[in-house]
């Protein structure tokens, strides 16, 4: 079990890529996958922190995806973390 305690509404950083078939598509449309380093917000804690529902957004607030992630797949955002920007292109066939 990780040494940190993640709570609802915490900002977290993804530690590994997550394929699209493990994501719930958001209002942005399908992005194919999430990348390590993407920043999300915890919207639900499962059990005693074994897993988390994490929402990933664009900088303008559109939901990119919702993912249920295990504790080892995320870490809390830290005071020395900086946000980098990458452009997302909706996958073919998304709206």
PDB file of N, CA and C in Angstrom:
ATOM      1  N   UNK A   1       0.845  -1.182   0.000  1.00  0.00           N
ATOM      2  CA  UNK A   1       0.000   0.000   0.000  1.00  0.00           C
ATOM      3  C   UNK A   1       0.888   1.242   0.000  1.00  0.00           C
ATOM      4  N   UNK A   2       0.572   2.247  -0.815  1.00  0.00           N
ATOM      5  CA  UNK A   2       1.391   3.453  -0.854  1.00  0.00           C
ATOM      6  C   UNK A   2       1.410   4.170   0.487  1.00  0.00           C
ATOM      7  N   UNK A   3       2.459   4.952   0.730  1.00  0.00           N
ATOM      8  CA  UNK A   3       2.604   5.680   1.982  1.00  0.00           C
ATOM      9  C   UNK A   3       1.766   6.956   2.024  1.00  0.00           C
ATOM     10  N   UNK A   4       1.245   7.401   0.913  1.00  0.00           N
ATOM     11  CA  UNK A   4       0.462   8.628   0.880  1.00  0.00           C
ATOM     12  C   UNK A   4      -1.024   8.313   0.958  1.00  0.00           C
ATOM     13  N   UNK A   5      -1.794   9.297   1.395  1.00  0.00           N
ATOM     14  CA  UNK A   5      -3.243   9.145   1.499  1.00  0.00           C
ATOM     15  C   UNK A   5      -3.880  10.081   0.477  1.00  0.00           C
ATOM     16  N   UNK A   6      -4.479   9.524  -0.560  1.00  0.00           N
ATOM     17  CA  UNK A   6      -5.164  10.305  -1.590  1.00  0.00           C
ATOM     18  C   UNK A   6      -6.631  10.372  -1.209  1.00  0.00           C
ATOM     19  N   UNK A   7      -7.196  11.580  -1.300  1.00  0.00           N
ATOM     20  CA  UNK A   7      -8.595  11.811  -0.941  1.00  0.00           C
ATOM     21  C   UNK A   7      -9.360  12.320  -2.158  1.00  0.00           C
ATOM     22  N   UNK A   8     -10.693  12.288  -2.052  1.00  0.00           N
ATOM     23  CA  UNK A   8     -11.523  12.871  -3.110  1.00  0.00           C
ATOM     24  C   UNK A   8     -11.124  14.320  -3.322  1.00  0.00           C
ATOM     25  N   UNK A   9     -11.127  14.733  -4.576  1.00  0.00           N
ATOM     26  CA  UNK A   9     -10.810  16.082  -5.037  1.00  0.00           C
ATOM     27  C   UNK A   9      -9.317  16.387  -5.061  1.00  0.00           C
ATOM     28  N   UNK A  10      -8.461  15.440  -4.666  1.00  0.00           N
ATOM     29  CA  UNK A  10      -7.019  15.657  -4.770  1.00  0.00           C
ATOM     30  C   UNK A  10      -6.601  15.655  -6.235  1.00  0.00           C
ATOM     31  N   UNK A  11      -5.565  16.411  -6.529  1.00  0.00           N
ATOM     32  CA  UNK A  11      -4.944  16.409  -7.847  1.00  0.00           C
ATOM     33  C   UNK A  11      -3.856  15.348  -7.838  1.00  0.00           C
ATOM     34  N   UNK A  12      -3.859  14.498  -8.874  1.00  0.00           N
ATOM     35  CA  UNK A  12      -2.908  13.395  -8.949  1.00  0.00           C
ATOM     36  C   UNK A  12      -2.224  13.363 -10.313  1.00  0.00           C
ATOM     37  N   UNK A  13      -1.084  12.671 -10.343  1.00  0.00           N
ATOM     38  CA  UNK A  13      -0.299  12.517 -11.572  1.00  0.00           C
ATOM     39  C   UNK A  13      -0.297  11.037 -11.947  1.00  0.00           C
ATOM     40  N   UNK A  14      -0.562  10.764 -13.209  1.00  0.00           N
ATOM     41  CA  UNK A  14      -0.566   9.398 -13.722  1.00  0.00           C
ATOM     42  C   UNK A  14       0.878   8.912 -13.871  1.00  0.00           C
ATOM     43  N   UNK A  15       1.171   7.716 -13.370  1.00  0.00           N
ATOM     44  CA  UNK A  15       2.536   7.181 -13.393  1.00  0.00           C
ATOM     45  C   UNK A  15       2.819   6.279 -14.583  1.00  0.00           C
ATOM     46  N   UNK A  16       1.784   5.859 -15.297  1.00  0.00           N
ATOM     47  CA  UNK A  16       1.979   4.976 -16.449  1.00  0.00           C
ATOM     48  C   UNK A  16       0.883   5.234 -17.471  1.00  0.00           C
ATOM     49  N   UNK A  17       1.167   4.900 -18.720  1.00  0.00           N
ATOM     50  CA  UNK A  17       0.159   5.038 -19.764  1.00  0.00           C
ATOM     51  C   UNK A  17      -1.038   4.138 -19.457  1.00  0.00           C
ATOM     52  N   UNK A  18      -2.232   4.593 -19.856  1.00  0.00           N
ATOM     53  CA  UNK A  18      -3.462   3.817 -19.691  1.00  0.00           C
ATOM     54  C   UNK A  18      -4.113   3.713 -21.068  1.00  0.00           C
ATOM     55  N   UNK A  19      -4.300   2.490 -21.584  1.00  0.00           N
ATOM     56  CA  UNK A  19      -4.907   2.333 -22.911  1.00  0.00           C
ATOM     57  C   UNK A  19      -6.370   2.751 -22.934  1.00  0.00           C
ATOM     58  N   UNK A  20      -6.821   3.128 -24.109  1.00  0.00           N
ATOM     59  CA  UNK A  20      -8.176   3.627 -24.292  1.00  0.00           C
ATOM     60  C   UNK A  20      -9.262   2.669 -23.883  1.00  0.00           C
ATOM     61  N   UNK A  21      -9.028   1.356 -23.996  1.00  0.00           N
ATOM     62  CA  UNK A  21     -10.077   0.405 -23.636  1.00  0.00           C
ATOM     63  C   UNK A  21     -10.297   0.329 -22.125  1.00  0.00           C
ATOM     64  N   UNK A  22      -9.468   1.020 -21.344  1.00  0.00           N
ATOM     65  CA  UNK A  22      -9.646   1.080 -19.891  1.00  0.00           C
ATOM     66  C   UNK A  22     -10.232   2.422 -19.446  1.00  0.00           C
ATOM     67  N   UNK A  23     -10.675   3.235 -20.408  1.00  0.00           N
ATOM     68  CA  UNK A  23     -11.169   4.580 -20.110  1.00  0.00           C
ATOM     69  C   UNK A  23     -12.651   4.696 -20.411  1.00  0.00           C
ATOM     70  N   UNK A  24     -13.335   5.558 -19.665  1.00  0.00           N
ATOM     71  CA  UNK A  24     -14.680   5.980 -20.011  1.00  0.00           C
ATOM     72  C   UNK A  24     -14.531   7.303 -20.740  1.00  0.00           C
ATOM     73  N   UNK A  25     -15.043   7.360 -21.953  1.00  0.00           N
ATOM     74  CA  UNK A  25     -14.906   8.541 -22.805  1.00  0.00           C
ATOM     75  C   UNK A  25     -15.602   9.748 -22.199  1.00  0.00           C
ATOM     76  N   UNK A  26     -14.988  10.899 -22.311  1.00  0.00           N
ATOM     77  CA  UNK A  26     -15.561  12.143 -21.812  1.00  0.00           C
ATOM     78  C   UNK A  26     -16.201  12.957 -22.909  1.00  0.00           C
ATOM     79  N   UNK A  27     -16.558  14.195 -22.601  1.00  0.00           N
ATOM     80  CA  UNK A  27     -17.223  15.080 -23.566  1.00  0.00           C
ATOM     81  C   UNK A  27     -16.297  15.481 -24.708  1.00  0.00           C
ATOM     82  N   UNK A  28     -15.001  15.353 -24.534  1.00  0.00           N
ATOM     83  CA  UNK A  28     -14.029  15.696 -25.571  1.00  0.00           C
ATOM     84  C   UNK A  28     -14.061  14.690 -26.709  1.00  0.00           C
ATOM     85  N   UNK A  29     -14.443  13.481 -26.427  1.00  0.00           N
ATOM     86  CA  UNK A  29     -14.370  12.393 -27.399  1.00  0.00           C
ATOM     87  C   UNK A  29     -13.217  11.485 -27.040  1.00  0.00           C
ATOM     88  N   UNK A  30     -13.110  10.364 -27.689  1.00  0.00           N
ATOM     89  CA  UNK A  30     -12.069   9.394 -27.382  1.00  0.00           C
ATOM     90  C   UNK A  30     -10.691   9.934 -27.751  1.00  0.00           C
ATOM     91  N   UNK A  31      -9.730   9.783 -26.833  1.00  0.00           N
ATOM     92  CA  UNK A  31      -8.358  10.218 -27.103  1.00  0.00           C
ATOM     93  C   UNK A  31      -7.423   9.045 -27.309  1.00  0.00           C
ATOM     94  N   UNK A  32      -7.932   7.831 -27.235  1.00  0.00           N
ATOM     95  CA  UNK A  32      -7.105   6.656 -27.490  1.00  0.00           C
ATOM     96  C   UNK A  32      -6.387   6.135 -26.262  1.00  0.00           C
ATOM     97  N   UNK A  33      -5.770   7.007 -25.475  1.00  0.00           N
ATOM     98  CA  UNK A  33      -5.069   6.586 -24.263  1.00  0.00           C
ATOM     99  C   UNK A  33      -4.718   7.806 -23.422  1.00  0.00           C
ATOM    100  N   UNK A  34      -4.347   7.567 -22.179  1.00  0.00           N
ATOM    101  CA  UNK A  34      -3.768   8.605 -21.336  1.00  0.00           C
ATOM    102  C   UNK A  34      -2.281   8.315 -21.214  1.00  0.00           C
ATOM    103  N   UNK A  35      -1.490   9.350 -21.005  1.00  0.00           N
ATOM    104  CA  UNK A  35      -0.036   9.197 -20.936  1.00  0.00           C
ATOM    105  C   UNK A  35       0.478   9.443 -19.525  1.00  0.00           C
ATOM    106  N   UNK A  36       1.536   8.740 -19.164  1.00  0.00           N
ATOM    107  CA  UNK A  36       2.205   8.994 -17.891  1.00  0.00           C
ATOM    108  C   UNK A  36       2.513  10.483 -17.804  1.00  0.00           C
ATOM    109  N   UNK A  37       2.250  11.073 -16.669  1.00  0.00           N
ATOM    110  CA  UNK A  37       2.452  12.508 -16.486  1.00  0.00           C
ATOM    111  C   UNK A  37       1.177  13.320 -16.626  1.00  0.00           C
ATOM    112  N   UNK A  38       0.124  12.726 -17.202  1.00  0.00           N
ATOM    113  CA  UNK A  38      -1.151  13.438 -17.280  1.00  0.00           C
ATOM    114  C   UNK A  38      -1.658  13.718 -15.866  1.00  0.00           C
ATOM    115  N   UNK A  39      -2.339  14.829 -15.713  1.00  0.00           N
ATOM    116  CA  UNK A  39      -2.832  15.282 -14.411  1.00  0.00           C
ATOM    117  C   UNK A  39      -4.346  15.095 -14.357  1.00  0.00           C
ATOM    118  N   UNK A  40      -4.829  14.533 -13.250  1.00  0.00           N
ATOM    119  CA  UNK A  40      -6.254  14.321 -13.084  1.00  0.00           C
ATOM    120  C   UNK A  40      -6.695  14.685 -11.680  1.00  0.00           C
ATOM    121  N   UNK A  41      -7.992  14.531 -11.446  1.00  0.00           N
ATOM    122  CA  UNK A  41      -8.577  14.865 -10.149  1.00  0.00           C
ATOM    123  C   UNK A  41      -9.392  13.672  -9.665  1.00  0.00           C
ATOM    124  N   UNK A  42      -9.169  13.279  -8.430  1.00  0.00           N
ATOM    125  CA  UNK A  42      -9.876  12.138  -7.847  1.00  0.00           C
ATOM    126  C   UNK A  42     -11.324  12.535  -7.592  1.00  0.00           C
ATOM    127  N   UNK A  43     -12.241  11.740  -8.139  1.00  0.00           N
ATOM    128  CA  UNK A  43     -13.666  11.997  -7.926  1.00  0.00           C
ATOM    129  C   UNK A  43     -14.313  10.946  -7.030  1.00  0.00           C
ATOM    130  N   UNK A  44     -13.629   9.825  -6.815  1.00  0.00           N
ATOM    131  CA  UNK A  44     -14.162   8.777  -5.941  1.00  0.00           C
ATOM    132  C   UNK A  44     -13.012   7.910  -5.455  1.00  0.00           C
ATOM    133  N   UNK A  45     -13.026   7.599  -4.151  1.00  0.00           N
ATOM    134  CA  UNK A  45     -12.058   6.675  -3.564  1.00  0.00           C
ATOM    135  C   UNK A  45     -12.767   5.351  -3.324  1.00  0.00           C
ATOM    136  N   UNK A  46     -12.194   4.259  -3.833  1.00  0.00           N
ATOM    137  CA  UNK A  46     -12.765   2.925  -3.634  1.00  0.00           C
ATOM    138  C   UNK A  46     -12.134   2.289  -2.405  1.00  0.00           C
ATOM    139  N   UNK A  47     -12.975   1.760  -1.524  1.00  0.00           N
ATOM    140  CA  UNK A  47     -12.494   1.080  -0.325  1.00  0.00           C
ATOM    141  C   UNK A  47     -11.653   2.006   0.529  1.00  0.00           C
ATOM    142  N   UNK A  48     -10.518   1.502   0.959  1.00  0.00           N
ATOM    143  CA  UNK A  48      -9.603   2.266   1.805  1.00  0.00           C
ATOM    144  C   UNK A  48      -8.449   2.813   0.970  1.00  0.00           C
ATOM    145  N   UNK A  49      -8.740   3.172  -0.285  1.00  0.00           N
ATOM    146  CA  UNK A  49      -7.717   3.734  -1.149  1.00  0.00           C
ATOM    147  C   UNK A  49      -7.022   2.716  -2.027  1.00  0.00           C
ATOM    148  N   UNK A  50      -7.683   1.574  -2.250  1.00  0.00           N
ATOM    149  CA  UNK A  50      -7.104   0.566  -3.144  1.00  0.00           C
ATOM    150  C   UNK A  50      -7.201   0.998  -4.597  1.00  0.00           C
ATOM    151  N   UNK A  51      -8.230   1.788  -4.918  1.00  0.00           N
ATOM    152  CA  UNK A  51      -8.438   2.270  -6.287  1.00  0.00           C
ATOM    153  C   UNK A  51      -9.154   3.620  -6.236  1.00  0.00           C
ATOM    154  N   UNK A  52      -9.098   4.321  -7.362  1.00  0.00           N
ATOM    155  CA  UNK A  52      -9.646   5.676  -7.443  1.00  0.00           C
ATOM    156  C   UNK A  52     -10.270   5.904  -8.805  1.00  0.00           C
ATOM    157  N   UNK A  53     -11.405   6.602  -8.843  1.00  0.00           N
ATOM    158  CA  UNK A  53     -11.927   7.117 -10.103  1.00  0.00           C
ATOM    159  C   UNK A  53     -11.306   8.491 -10.279  1.00  0.00           C
ATOM    160  N   UNK A  54     -10.614   8.673 -11.406  1.00  0.00           N
ATOM    161  CA  UNK A  54      -9.888   9.914 -11.665  1.00  0.00           C
ATOM    162  C   UNK A  54     -10.401  10.517 -12.963  1.00  0.00           C
ATOM    163  N   UNK A  55     -10.747  11.797 -12.923  1.00  0.00           N
ATOM    164  CA  UNK A  55     -11.212  12.523 -14.103  1.00  0.00           C
ATOM    165  C   UNK A  55     -10.050  13.319 -14.674  1.00  0.00           C
ATOM    166  N   UNK A  56      -9.878  13.227 -15.988  1.00  0.00           N
ATOM    167  CA  UNK A  56      -8.837  13.965 -16.701  1.00  0.00           C
ATOM    168  C   UNK A  56      -9.521  14.992 -17.593  1.00  0.00           C
ATOM    169  N   UNK A  57      -9.071  16.238 -17.528  1.00  0.00           N
ATOM    170  CA  UNK A  57      -9.711  17.366 -18.205  1.00  0.00           C
ATOM    171  C   UNK A  57      -8.741  18.080 -19.139  1.00  0.00           C
ATOM    172  N   UNK A  58      -9.309  18.804 -20.113  1.00  0.00           N
ATOM    173  CA  UNK A  58      -8.497  19.760 -20.859  1.00  0.00           C
ATOM    174  C   UNK A  58      -8.333  21.005 -19.983  1.00  0.00           C
ATOM    175  N   UNK A  59      -7.483  21.916 -20.378  1.00  0.00           N
ATOM    176  CA  UNK A  59      -7.286  23.135 -19.598  1.00  0.00           C
ATOM    177  C   UNK A  59      -8.504  24.055 -19.625  1.00  0.00           C
ATOM    178  N   UNK A  60      -9.442  23.808 -20.553  1.00  0.00           N
ATOM    179  CA  UNK A  60     -10.666  24.608 -20.588  1.00  0.00           C
ATOM    180  C   UNK A  60     -11.831  23.900 -19.901  1.00  0.00           C
ATOM    181  N   UNK A  61     -11.561  22.754 -19.272  1.00  0.00           N
ATOM    182  CA  UNK A  61     -12.577  22.093 -18.473  1.00  0.00           C
ATOM    183  C   UNK A  61     -13.373  20.999 -19.137  1.00  0.00           C
ATOM    184  N   UNK A  62     -13.047  20.625 -20.382  1.00  0.00           N
ATOM    185  CA  UNK A  62     -13.750  19.512 -21.026  1.00  0.00           C
ATOM    186  C   UNK A  62     -13.211  18.194 -20.485  1.00  0.00           C
ATOM    187  N   UNK A  63     -14.102  17.276 -20.161  1.00  0.00           N
ATOM    188  CA  UNK A  63     -13.675  15.969 -19.671  1.00  0.00           C
ATOM    189  C   UNK A  63     -13.069  15.157 -20.809  1.00  0.00           C
ATOM    190  N   UNK A  64     -11.837  14.736 -20.628  1.00  0.00           N
ATOM    191  CA  UNK A  64     -11.153  13.895 -21.607  1.00  0.00           C
ATOM    192  C   UNK A  64     -11.510  12.440 -21.366  1.00  0.00           C
ATOM    193  N   UNK A  65     -11.408  12.014 -20.108  1.00  0.00           N
ATOM    194  CA  UNK A  65     -11.689  10.619 -19.776  1.00  0.00           C
ATOM    195  C   UNK A  65     -11.867  10.470 -18.277  1.00  0.00           C
ATOM    196  N   UNK A  66     -12.511   9.382 -17.917  1.00  0.00           N
ATOM    197  CA  UNK A  66     -12.627   8.960 -16.529  1.00  0.00           C
ATOM    198  C   UNK A  66     -12.018   7.569 -16.464  1.00  0.00           C
ATOM    199  N   UNK A  67     -11.122   7.361 -15.498  1.00  0.00           N
ATOM    200  CA  UNK A  67     -10.455   6.069 -15.377  1.00  0.00           C
ATOM    201  C   UNK A  67     -10.503   5.598 -13.932  1.00  0.00           C
ATOM    202  N   UNK A  68     -10.717   4.294 -13.745  1.00  0.00           N
ATOM    203  CA  UNK A  68     -10.577   3.693 -12.431  1.00  0.00           C
ATOM    204  C   UNK A  68      -9.164   3.154 -12.358  1.00  0.00           C
ATOM    205  N   UNK A  69      -8.387   3.706 -11.431  1.00  0.00           N
ATOM    206  CA  UNK A  69      -6.957   3.407 -11.354  1.00  0.00           C
ATOM    207  C   UNK A  69      -6.596   2.829  -9.999  1.00  0.00           C
ATOM    208  N   UNK A  70      -5.643   1.925  -9.989  1.00  0.00           N
ATOM    209  CA  UNK A  70      -5.128   1.374  -8.748  1.00  0.00           C
ATOM    210  C   UNK A  70      -4.177   2.385  -8.111  1.00  0.00           C
ATOM    211  N   UNK A  71      -3.981   2.241  -6.807  1.00  0.00           N
ATOM    212  CA  UNK A  71      -3.142   3.194  -6.069  1.00  0.00           C
ATOM    213  C   UNK A  71      -1.744   3.318  -6.665  1.00  0.00           C
ATOM    214  N   UNK A  72      -1.178   2.242  -7.169  1.00  0.00           N
ATOM    215  CA  UNK A  72       0.173   2.277  -7.735  1.00  0.00           C
ATOM    216  C   UNK A  72       0.277   2.955  -9.083  1.00  0.00           C
ATOM    217  N   UNK A  73      -0.856   3.327  -9.681  1.00  0.00           N
ATOM    218  CA  UNK A  73      -0.844   3.979 -10.988  1.00  0.00           C
ATOM    219  C   UNK A  73      -0.822   5.504 -10.895  1.00  0.00           C
ATOM    220  N   UNK A  74      -0.993   6.048  -9.684  1.00  0.00           N
ATOM    221  CA  UNK A  74      -1.034   7.503  -9.507  1.00  0.00           C
ATOM    222  C   UNK A  74      -0.177   7.902  -8.314  1.00  0.00           C
ATOM    223  N   UNK A  75       0.115   9.194  -8.258  1.00  0.00           N
ATOM    224  CA  UNK A  75       0.735   9.779  -7.073  1.00  0.00           C
ATOM    225  C   UNK A  75       0.137  11.162  -6.883  1.00  0.00           C
ATOM    226  N   UNK A  76       0.174  11.670  -5.663  1.00  0.00           N
ATOM    227  CA  UNK A  76      -0.347  13.021  -5.449  1.00  0.00           C
ATOM    228  C   UNK A  76       0.521  14.040  -6.185  1.00  0.00           C
ATOM    229  N   UNK A  77      -0.100  15.102  -6.683  1.00  0.00           N
ATOM    230  CA  UNK A  77       0.667  16.197  -7.269  1.00  0.00           C
ATOM    231  C   UNK A  77       1.449  16.877  -6.153  1.00  0.00           C
ATOM    232  N   UNK A  78       2.670  17.269  -6.462  1.00  0.00           N
ATOM    233  CA  UNK A  78       3.529  17.895  -5.466  1.00  0.00           C
ATOM    234  C   UNK A  78       3.734  19.369  -5.729  1.00  0.00           C
ATOM    235  N   UNK A  79       4.208  20.059  -4.728  1.00  0.00           N
ATOM    236  CA  UNK A  79       4.401  21.511  -4.842  1.00  0.00           C
ATOM    237  C   UNK A  79       5.484  21.880  -5.854  1.00  0.00           C
ATOM    238  N   UNK A  80       6.343  20.950  -6.237  1.00  0.00           N
ATOM    239  CA  UNK A  80       7.382  21.230  -7.215  1.00  0.00           C
ATOM    240  C   UNK A  80       7.033  20.711  -8.615  1.00  0.00           C
ATOM    241  N   UNK A  81       5.827  20.183  -8.778  1.00  0.00           N
ATOM    242  CA  UNK A  81       5.382  19.700 -10.088  1.00  0.00           C
ATOM    243  C   UNK A  81       4.970  20.879 -10.965  1.00  0.00           C
ATOM    244  N   UNK A  82       5.313  20.804 -12.235  1.00  0.00           N
ATOM    245  CA  UNK A  82       4.894  21.804 -13.215  1.00  0.00           C
ATOM    246  C   UNK A  82       4.030  21.107 -14.258  1.00  0.00           C
ATOM    247  N   UNK A  83       3.064  21.818 -14.793  1.00  0.00           N
ATOM    248  CA  UNK A  83       2.169  21.255 -15.804  1.00  0.00           C
ATOM    249  C   UNK A  83       2.752  21.522 -17.186  1.00  0.00           C
ATOM    250  N   UNK A  84       2.804  20.485 -18.010  1.00  0.00           N
ATOM    251  CA  UNK A  84       3.204  20.613 -19.411  1.00  0.00           C
ATOM    252  C   UNK A  84       1.955  20.394 -20.261  1.00  0.00           C
ATOM    253  N   UNK A  85       1.934  20.981 -21.429  1.00  0.00           N
ATOM    254  CA  UNK A  85       0.754  20.897 -22.288  1.00  0.00           C
ATOM    255  C   UNK A  85       1.065  20.056 -23.523  1.00  0.00           C
ATOM    256  N   UNK A  86       0.122  19.187 -23.862  1.00  0.00           N
ATOM    257  CA  UNK A  86       0.169  18.457 -25.131  1.00  0.00           C
ATOM    258  C   UNK A  86      -1.214  18.561 -25.756  1.00  0.00           C
ATOM    259  N   UNK A  87      -1.260  18.692 -27.054  1.00  0.00           N
ATOM    260  CA  UNK A  87      -2.542  18.779 -27.746  1.00  0.00           C
ATOM    261  C   UNK A  87      -3.115  17.388 -27.946  1.00  0.00           C
ATOM    262  N   UNK A  88      -4.405  17.262 -27.714  1.00  0.00           N
ATOM    263  CA  UNK A  88      -5.103  16.000 -27.892  1.00  0.00           C
ATOM    264  C   UNK A  88      -5.911  16.059 -29.173  1.00  0.00           C
ATOM    265  N   UNK A  89      -5.858  14.989 -29.924  1.00  0.00           N
ATOM    266  CA  UNK A  89      -6.687  14.869 -31.108  1.00  0.00           C
ATOM    267  C   UNK A  89      -7.671  13.738 -30.871  1.00  0.00           C
ATOM    268  N   UNK A  90      -8.963  14.009 -31.054  1.00  0.00           N
ATOM    269  CA  UNK A  90      -9.942  12.923 -30.884  1.00  0.00           C
ATOM    270  C   UNK A  90      -9.626  11.766 -31.832  1.00  0.00           C
ATOM    271  N   UNK A  91      -9.839  10.545 -31.365  1.00  0.00           N
ATOM    272  CA  UNK A  91      -9.624   9.366 -32.191  1.00  0.00           C
ATOM    273  C   UNK A  91     -10.656   9.336 -33.301  1.00  0.00           C
ATOM    274  N   UNK A  92     -10.322   8.658 -34.376  1.00  0.00           N
ATOM    275  CA  UNK A  92     -11.248   8.494 -35.513  1.00  0.00           C
ATOM    276  C   UNK A  92     -12.519   7.832 -35.044  1.00  0.00           C
ATOM    277  N   UNK A  93     -13.640   8.363 -35.460  1.00  0.00           N
ATOM    278  CA  UNK A  93     -14.931   7.798 -35.107  1.00  0.00           C
ATOM    279  C   UNK A  93     -15.545   8.398 -33.859  1.00  0.00           C
ATOM    280  N   UNK A  94     -14.818   9.284 -33.162  1.00  0.00           N
ATOM    281  CA  UNK A  94     -15.411   9.919 -31.983  1.00  0.00           C
ATOM    282  C   UNK A  94     -16.124  11.177 -32.389  1.00  0.00           C
ATOM    283  N   UNK A  95     -17.002  11.659 -31.509  1.00  0.00           N
ATOM    284  CA  UNK A  95     -17.783  12.848 -31.812  1.00  0.00           C
ATOM    285  C   UNK A  95     -17.193  14.061 -31.162  1.00  0.00           C
TER     286      UNK A  95
END
